[in-house]
Amino acid sequence: MTGERQAAKQPRADRARIGIDLGGTKIEAVLLGARGEVLERRRIASPRGNYEATLDAVAELVSGLEAAFAASNAGGSARASVGVGIPGAISPATGLVKNANSTWLIGKPLDRDLERRLARPVRVANDANCFALSEAVDGAGAGAPVVFGVILGTGVGGGIAVEGRPLIGANAIAGEWGHNPLPWPLAGPRGGELAGHPCYCGREGCIETFLSGPALEADYRRATGQSRGATEIAAKADAGDAGADAALARYEERLARGLAHVINLLDPDVIVLGGGLSNIARLYESVPRLWGRFVFSDRVDTRLLPPVHGDSSGVRGAAWLWPLDESGS
Ligand SMILES: [Zn+2]
């Protein structure tokens, strides 16, 4: 990224950091102080389908946050570093956005356009990477060298932070685990897991088709004939409902297999769950009990943890794309 090349190397812990989470329906922005404390927050609707309006909206958020910071920090510098999380990635090969479900960003040089608008280096990263980074810097994985962040929501994504930095990768897809196949698939009626479910990516049997919220709901519906939301399924299981308990048990076993794959490959110190399904408390007990059978080790010391920053992790991680020892302003 352009910002990387221009980064000053001297410690700039005194500077404020702005993080922007550029989602499909809303844009969130946060201004963090030197110790990661939230000084200001903003949230606006995404200008869906309009790239120029998206650039304008980000520029407006940045100037608004800086004005608020200047007012509360009389005499201090109001200029902040800017990091942006997107539901996609900047292709290292072309410098253009790819894989974004905010399709109006696809094919655009988002980081360079924002750098021009804001007259400073801007770092842009995948939102799952921002989630992992946020939890690695001062969240559930604080102090852990390698953190894998998993988003279990409408879709399934993953991101990796190593020593407080996002791991981007040669193709900018490091951690994109949701479109790997579900490992050790089981046979069963109508082919069981081996039959797979079609995925929007064009393949079948992707982890996302088993572990997203809609996948849990579909699994419950197939087994019980009833349509219930993921939150309700978890609540029913807590209340002792056998069908809901069985659906969650299948979900946990699949998540254990999926994460065992990650542990074999990356061996992270901490795995943090995010997204709506990360609120299901029993996952943190049951999944580590189950994954040992699949991990290639005599013992597994990996910690599976809920997020500390919850829904704020995306926007906080975007701010932390400029770590304490680098200045982006
Ligand atoms: Zn897929």
Short mmCIF file of C-alpha atoms and ligand atoms in Angstrom, two decimals:
data_model
loop_
_atom_site.label_atom_id
_atom_site.label_comp_id
_atom_site.label_asym_id
_atom_site.label_seq_id
_atom_site.Cartn_x
_atom_site.Cartn_y
_atom_site.Cartn_z
CA MET A 1 0.00 0.00 0.00
CA THR A 2 1.14 3.52 -0.72
CA GLY A 3 0.85 4.45 2.94
CA GLU A 4 3.39 1.82 3.84
CA ARG A 5 6.05 3.43 1.68
CA GLN A 6 5.46 6.86 3.13
CA ALA A 7 5.27 5.81 6.77
CA ALA A 8 7.54 7.64 9.16
CA LYS A 9 9.28 5.26 11.54
CA GLN A 10 9.61 7.37 14.67
CA PRO A 11 7.22 6.63 17.55
CA ARG A 12 4.10 8.78 17.34
CA ALA A 13 2.07 7.64 20.29
CA ASP A 14 0.85 11.21 20.79
CA ARG A 15 -1.15 11.23 17.57
CA ALA A 16 -4.84 10.46 17.32
CA ARG A 17 -5.98 7.67 15.03
CA ILE A 18 -9.07 7.60 12.88
CA GLY A 19 -10.56 4.27 11.89
CA ILE A 20 -13.25 3.95 9.24
CA ASP A 21 -15.31 0.81 8.69
CA LEU A 22 -16.72 1.06 5.19
CA GLY A 23 -19.61 -1.39 5.29
CA GLY A 24 -22.25 -2.20 2.74
CA THR A 25 -25.04 -0.45 4.63
CA LYS A 26 -23.24 1.90 7.03
CA ILE A 27 -19.95 3.70 7.46
CA GLU A 28 -18.64 3.82 11.01
CA ALA A 29 -15.84 6.07 12.14
CA VAL A 30 -13.95 6.32 15.39
CA LEU A 31 -11.29 8.66 16.73
CA LEU A 32 -8.91 6.91 19.11
CA GLY A 33 -6.60 8.72 21.51
CA ALA A 34 -2.98 7.73 22.05
CA ARG A 35 -3.89 4.87 24.42
CA GLY A 36 -6.69 3.52 22.28
CA GLU A 37 -9.45 5.33 24.16
CA VAL A 38 -12.48 6.31 22.07
CA LEU A 39 -12.69 10.10 21.79
CA GLU A 40 -15.41 10.35 19.15
CA ARG A 41 -17.70 8.08 17.17
CA ARG A 42 -19.73 8.68 14.03
CA ARG A 43 -22.05 6.50 12.00
CA ILE A 44 -23.71 7.31 8.66
CA ALA A 45 -25.54 5.36 5.97
CA SER A 46 -23.31 4.15 3.11
CA PRO A 47 -23.92 5.98 -0.17
CA ARG A 48 -24.79 2.69 -1.81
CA GLY A 49 -23.70 2.36 -5.41
CA ASN A 50 -21.92 5.72 -5.51
CA TYR A 51 -18.12 5.66 -5.37
CA GLU A 52 -17.54 9.43 -5.49
CA ALA A 53 -20.11 9.98 -2.75
CA THR A 54 -18.34 7.32 -0.68
CA LEU A 55 -15.03 9.20 -0.98
CA ASP A 56 -16.82 12.44 -0.03
CA ALA A 57 -18.44 10.77 2.97
CA VAL A 58 -15.11 9.46 4.27
CA ALA A 59 -13.45 12.86 3.80
CA GLU A 60 -16.31 14.53 5.66
CA LEU A 61 -16.09 12.05 8.53
CA VAL A 62 -12.34 12.62 8.83
CA SER A 63 -12.64 16.42 8.88
CA GLY A 64 -15.53 16.24 11.35
CA LEU A 65 -13.58 14.01 13.73
CA GLU A 66 -10.48 16.17 13.44
CA ALA A 67 -12.50 19.30 14.16
CA ALA A 68 -13.94 17.65 17.28
CA PHE A 69 -10.44 16.57 18.33
CA ALA A 70 -9.03 20.06 17.80
CA ALA A 71 -11.82 21.56 19.91
CA SER A 72 -11.09 19.18 22.80
CA ASN A 73 -7.32 19.40 22.44
CA ALA A 74 -6.68 23.15 22.35
CA GLY A 75 -3.27 23.89 20.94
CA GLY A 76 -2.58 20.26 20.01
CA SER A 77 -2.31 18.84 16.51
CA ALA A 78 -5.66 17.86 15.07
CA ARG A 79 -4.19 15.78 12.28
CA ALA A 80 -4.85 12.09 12.70
CA SER A 81 -3.73 8.97 10.88
CA VAL A 82 -6.42 7.26 8.81
CA GLY A 83 -7.04 3.54 8.37
CA VAL A 84 -9.99 2.06 6.50
CA GLY A 85 -11.53 -1.41 6.72
CA ILE A 86 -13.51 -2.67 3.73
CA PRO A 87 -15.46 -5.86 3.01
CA GLY A 88 -12.86 -6.80 0.39
CA ALA A 89 -9.19 -6.14 -0.27
CA ILE A 90 -6.84 -4.05 -2.35
CA SER A 91 -5.30 -6.39 -4.90
CA PRO A 92 -1.50 -6.28 -4.53
CA ALA A 93 -1.22 -6.95 -8.29
CA THR A 94 -3.46 -4.15 -9.57
CA GLY A 95 -3.87 -1.79 -6.60
CA LEU A 96 -7.63 -1.99 -7.11
CA VAL A 97 -10.37 -3.20 -4.77
CA LYS A 98 -11.47 -6.81 -5.25
CA ASN A 99 -13.77 -9.31 -3.49
CA ALA A 100 -15.94 -6.52 -2.03
CA ASN A 101 -19.62 -7.12 -1.41
CA SER A 102 -19.91 -3.32 -1.56
CA THR A 103 -19.69 -3.80 -5.29
CA TRP A 104 -19.35 -0.10 -6.11
CA LEU A 105 -15.82 -0.21 -4.65
CA ILE A 106 -14.68 -3.03 -6.94
CA GLY A 107 -12.04 -2.04 -9.48
CA LYS A 108 -11.37 1.31 -7.78
CA PRO A 109 -8.00 2.53 -6.42
CA LEU A 110 -9.64 3.31 -3.08
CA ASP A 111 -6.47 3.86 -1.03
CA ARG A 112 -4.91 6.22 -3.59
CA ASP A 113 -8.14 8.16 -4.10
CA LEU A 114 -8.50 8.63 -0.35
CA GLU A 115 -4.85 9.65 -0.04
CA ARG A 116 -5.44 12.38 -2.61
CA ARG A 117 -8.60 13.58 -0.88
CA LEU A 118 -7.07 13.53 2.60
CA ALA A 119 -3.53 14.59 1.65
CA ARG A 120 -1.87 11.91 3.74
CA PRO A 121 -1.07 8.20 3.52
CA VAL A 122 -4.13 5.99 4.05
CA ARG A 123 -4.07 2.29 4.83
CA VAL A 124 -6.90 0.10 3.60
CA ALA A 125 -7.40 -3.50 4.76
CA ASN A 126 -10.01 -6.23 4.79
CA ASP A 127 -12.55 -5.85 7.59
CA ALA A 128 -11.86 -9.33 9.01
CA ASN A 129 -8.17 -8.39 9.21
CA CYS A 130 -9.21 -5.22 11.06
CA PHE A 131 -11.26 -7.33 13.48
CA ALA A 132 -8.28 -9.62 14.16
CA LEU A 133 -5.98 -6.62 14.54
CA SER A 134 -8.27 -4.84 16.99
CA GLU A 135 -8.54 -7.89 19.21
CA ALA A 136 -4.78 -8.49 18.92
CA VAL A 137 -3.76 -4.94 19.87
CA ASP A 138 -5.91 -4.33 22.94
CA GLY A 139 -8.69 -6.90 22.93
CA ALA A 140 -9.09 -10.60 23.68
CA GLY A 141 -5.72 -11.45 22.11
CA ALA A 142 -3.75 -8.55 23.64
CA GLY A 143 -0.12 -9.58 23.95
CA ALA A 144 -0.53 -12.76 21.89
CA PRO A 145 1.94 -12.99 18.99
CA VAL A 146 -0.47 -14.62 16.51
CA VAL A 147 -4.22 -14.01 16.54
CA PHE A 148 -6.78 -15.51 14.15
CA GLY A 149 -10.02 -13.58 14.02
CA VAL A 150 -13.12 -15.35 12.72
CA ILE A 151 -16.30 -13.63 11.64
CA LEU A 152 -19.33 -15.90 12.07
CA GLY A 153 -22.24 -13.87 10.76
CA THR A 154 -24.20 -13.56 7.54
CA GLY A 155 -20.98 -14.80 5.95
CA VAL A 156 -17.85 -16.41 7.33
CA GLY A 157 -14.50 -14.64 7.10
CA GLY A 158 -11.18 -14.67 8.82
CA GLY A 159 -8.17 -12.46 9.36
CA ILE A 160 -4.73 -12.82 10.88
CA ALA A 161 -2.70 -10.44 13.03
CA VAL A 162 0.97 -11.15 13.76
CA GLU A 163 2.82 -9.08 16.36
CA GLY A 164 0.19 -6.35 16.19
CA ARG A 165 0.25 -6.09 12.38
CA PRO A 166 -2.27 -7.49 9.90
CA LEU A 167 -0.96 -10.33 7.74
CA ILE A 168 -2.09 -9.35 4.24
CA GLY A 169 -0.51 -11.99 1.99
CA ALA A 170 0.66 -12.09 -1.62
CA ASN A 171 -2.93 -12.13 -2.88
CA ALA A 172 -4.36 -10.12 0.04
CA ILE A 173 -6.49 -13.09 1.09
CA ALA A 174 -4.60 -14.37 4.16
CA GLY A 175 -7.15 -15.82 6.59
CA GLU A 176 -9.96 -16.19 4.03
CA TRP A 177 -10.98 -19.45 5.54
CA GLY A 178 -14.72 -19.35 4.86
CA HIS A 179 -14.30 -20.55 1.27
CA ASN A 180 -12.16 -23.54 2.11
CA PRO A 181 -14.14 -26.77 2.14
CA LEU A 182 -15.44 -28.07 5.46
CA PRO A 183 -12.73 -30.53 6.52
CA TRP A 184 -13.36 -34.23 7.33
CA PRO A 185 -16.89 -34.14 5.88
CA LEU A 186 -19.27 -36.82 7.12
CA ALA A 187 -21.41 -39.10 4.99
CA GLY A 188 -25.06 -39.34 5.92
CA PRO A 189 -28.61 -39.26 4.59
CA ARG A 190 -28.79 -37.63 1.13
CA GLY A 191 -24.97 -37.56 1.05
CA GLY A 192 -24.61 -35.75 4.39
CA GLU A 193 -21.90 -33.14 4.48
CA LEU A 194 -20.20 -34.78 1.50
CA ALA A 195 -23.02 -33.63 -0.76
CA GLY A 196 -22.17 -30.03 0.13
CA HIS A 197 -24.30 -26.94 -0.35
CA PRO A 198 -23.78 -24.52 -3.22
CA CYS A 199 -21.89 -21.36 -2.20
CA TYR A 200 -22.15 -17.90 -3.79
CA CYS A 201 -18.44 -18.16 -4.67
CA GLY A 202 -19.33 -20.81 -7.27
CA ARG A 203 -18.02 -23.84 -5.38
CA GLU A 204 -19.78 -26.28 -3.06
CA GLY A 205 -19.27 -27.36 0.52
CA CYS A 206 -17.49 -24.19 1.65
CA ILE A 207 -17.11 -23.67 5.40
CA GLU A 208 -19.37 -20.63 5.05
CA THR A 209 -22.24 -22.86 3.89
CA PHE A 210 -22.03 -24.73 7.23
CA LEU A 211 -20.99 -22.05 9.72
CA SER A 212 -22.74 -18.80 8.75
CA GLY A 213 -25.86 -17.72 10.63
CA PRO A 214 -28.10 -18.60 7.65
CA ALA A 215 -26.36 -22.02 7.48
CA LEU A 216 -27.18 -22.77 11.12
CA GLU A 217 -30.78 -21.71 10.50
CA ALA A 218 -31.03 -23.90 7.38
CA ASP A 219 -29.57 -26.88 9.22
CA TYR A 220 -32.11 -26.47 12.03
CA ARG A 221 -34.92 -26.11 9.47
CA ARG A 222 -33.90 -29.28 7.63
CA ALA A 223 -33.82 -31.26 10.88
CA THR A 224 -36.95 -29.89 12.58
CA GLY A 225 -39.09 -28.42 9.82
CA GLN A 226 -39.20 -25.12 11.75
CA SER A 227 -37.80 -21.73 10.72
CA ARG A 228 -35.99 -19.98 13.56
CA GLY A 229 -33.28 -17.30 13.69
CA ALA A 230 -29.80 -18.21 14.96
CA THR A 231 -30.26 -16.25 18.19
CA GLU A 232 -33.53 -18.00 18.87
CA ILE A 233 -32.01 -21.41 18.17
CA ALA A 234 -29.28 -20.67 20.74
CA ALA A 235 -31.88 -19.51 23.29
CA LYS A 236 -34.01 -22.63 22.71
CA ALA A 237 -30.94 -24.84 23.17
CA ASP A 238 -30.20 -23.07 26.47
CA ALA A 239 -33.77 -23.75 27.54
CA GLY A 240 -33.33 -27.47 26.88
CA ASP A 241 -34.99 -27.83 23.45
CA ALA A 242 -33.64 -31.07 21.97
CA GLY A 243 -33.82 -30.04 18.30
CA ALA A 244 -32.04 -26.75 18.91
CA ASP A 245 -29.45 -28.45 21.09
CA ALA A 246 -28.75 -31.01 18.37
CA ALA A 247 -28.38 -28.29 15.71
CA LEU A 248 -25.94 -26.38 17.90
CA ALA A 249 -24.03 -29.58 18.66
CA ARG A 250 -23.61 -30.20 14.91
CA TYR A 251 -22.54 -26.58 14.48
CA GLU A 252 -19.95 -26.84 17.26
CA GLU A 253 -18.49 -30.03 15.88
CA ARG A 254 -18.17 -28.45 12.42
CA LEU A 255 -16.61 -25.31 13.87
CA ALA A 256 -14.14 -27.50 15.79
CA ARG A 257 -13.13 -29.26 12.57
CA GLY A 258 -12.81 -25.98 10.69
CA LEU A 259 -10.69 -24.38 13.39
CA ALA A 260 -8.54 -27.51 13.75
CA HIS A 261 -7.53 -26.89 10.14
CA VAL A 262 -6.53 -23.35 11.04
CA ILE A 263 -4.54 -24.55 14.06
CA ASN A 264 -2.68 -27.14 11.98
CA LEU A 265 -1.75 -24.51 9.42
CA LEU A 266 -1.19 -21.30 11.40
CA ASP A 267 -1.04 -22.46 15.05
CA PRO A 268 -2.32 -19.15 16.46
CA ASP A 269 -2.02 -18.37 20.18
CA VAL A 270 -5.55 -17.03 20.28
CA ILE A 271 -8.63 -17.48 18.10
CA VAL A 272 -11.23 -14.75 18.60
CA LEU A 273 -14.78 -15.16 17.35
CA GLY A 274 -16.72 -12.19 16.00
CA GLY A 275 -20.01 -11.63 14.21
CA GLY A 276 -23.49 -12.42 15.49
CA LEU A 277 -22.83 -16.08 16.34
CA SER A 278 -19.90 -15.12 18.60
CA ASN A 279 -22.59 -14.32 21.20
CA ILE A 280 -23.34 -18.04 21.67
CA ALA A 281 -21.57 -18.58 25.00
CA ARG A 282 -21.35 -22.38 24.87
CA LEU A 283 -19.07 -22.31 21.79
CA TYR A 284 -16.12 -21.25 23.96
CA GLU A 285 -16.51 -24.34 26.15
CA SER A 286 -17.54 -26.95 23.65
CA VAL A 287 -15.38 -26.22 20.62
CA PRO A 288 -12.00 -26.49 22.44
CA ARG A 289 -13.25 -29.79 23.90
CA LEU A 290 -13.92 -31.07 20.38
CA TRP A 291 -11.02 -29.78 18.30
CA GLY A 292 -8.33 -31.94 19.95
CA ARG A 293 -9.38 -34.97 17.90
CA PHE A 294 -8.51 -33.11 14.70
CA VAL A 295 -5.42 -31.11 15.65
CA PHE A 296 -2.10 -32.78 14.89
CA SER A 297 -0.69 -32.41 18.41
CA ASP A 298 -0.72 -34.29 21.71
CA ARG A 299 -2.32 -31.24 23.36
CA VAL A 300 -3.91 -27.99 22.22
CA ASP A 301 -3.19 -24.82 24.18
CA THR A 302 -4.82 -22.47 21.68
CA ARG A 303 -7.33 -20.20 23.43
CA LEU A 304 -10.78 -19.64 21.90
CA LEU A 305 -12.14 -16.31 23.15
CA PRO A 306 -15.09 -13.95 22.68
CA PRO A 307 -14.25 -10.48 21.39
CA VAL A 308 -13.59 -7.69 23.88
CA HIS A 309 -14.61 -4.89 21.54
CA GLY A 310 -17.62 -6.59 19.96
CA ASP A 311 -19.09 -4.67 17.06
CA SER A 312 -16.50 -1.91 17.50
CA SER A 313 -13.62 -4.16 16.55
CA GLY A 314 -13.82 -3.46 12.82
CA VAL A 315 -13.54 0.27 13.21
CA ARG A 316 -10.93 0.08 16.00
CA GLY A 317 -8.80 -2.30 13.95
CA ALA A 318 -8.93 0.10 11.01
CA ALA A 319 -7.51 2.79 13.30
CA TRP A 320 -4.78 0.38 14.46
CA LEU A 321 -3.61 -0.13 10.86
CA TRP A 322 -1.30 2.65 12.01
CA PRO A 323 0.38 1.10 15.06
CA LEU A 324 1.85 3.10 17.94
CA ASP A 325 5.33 3.19 16.44
CA GLU A 326 4.21 4.60 13.10
CA SER A 327 2.68 7.87 12.08
CA GLY A 328 0.25 8.21 9.23
CA SER A 329 -0.51 11.88 9.46
ZN ZN B 1 -17.59 -20.43 -1.11
#
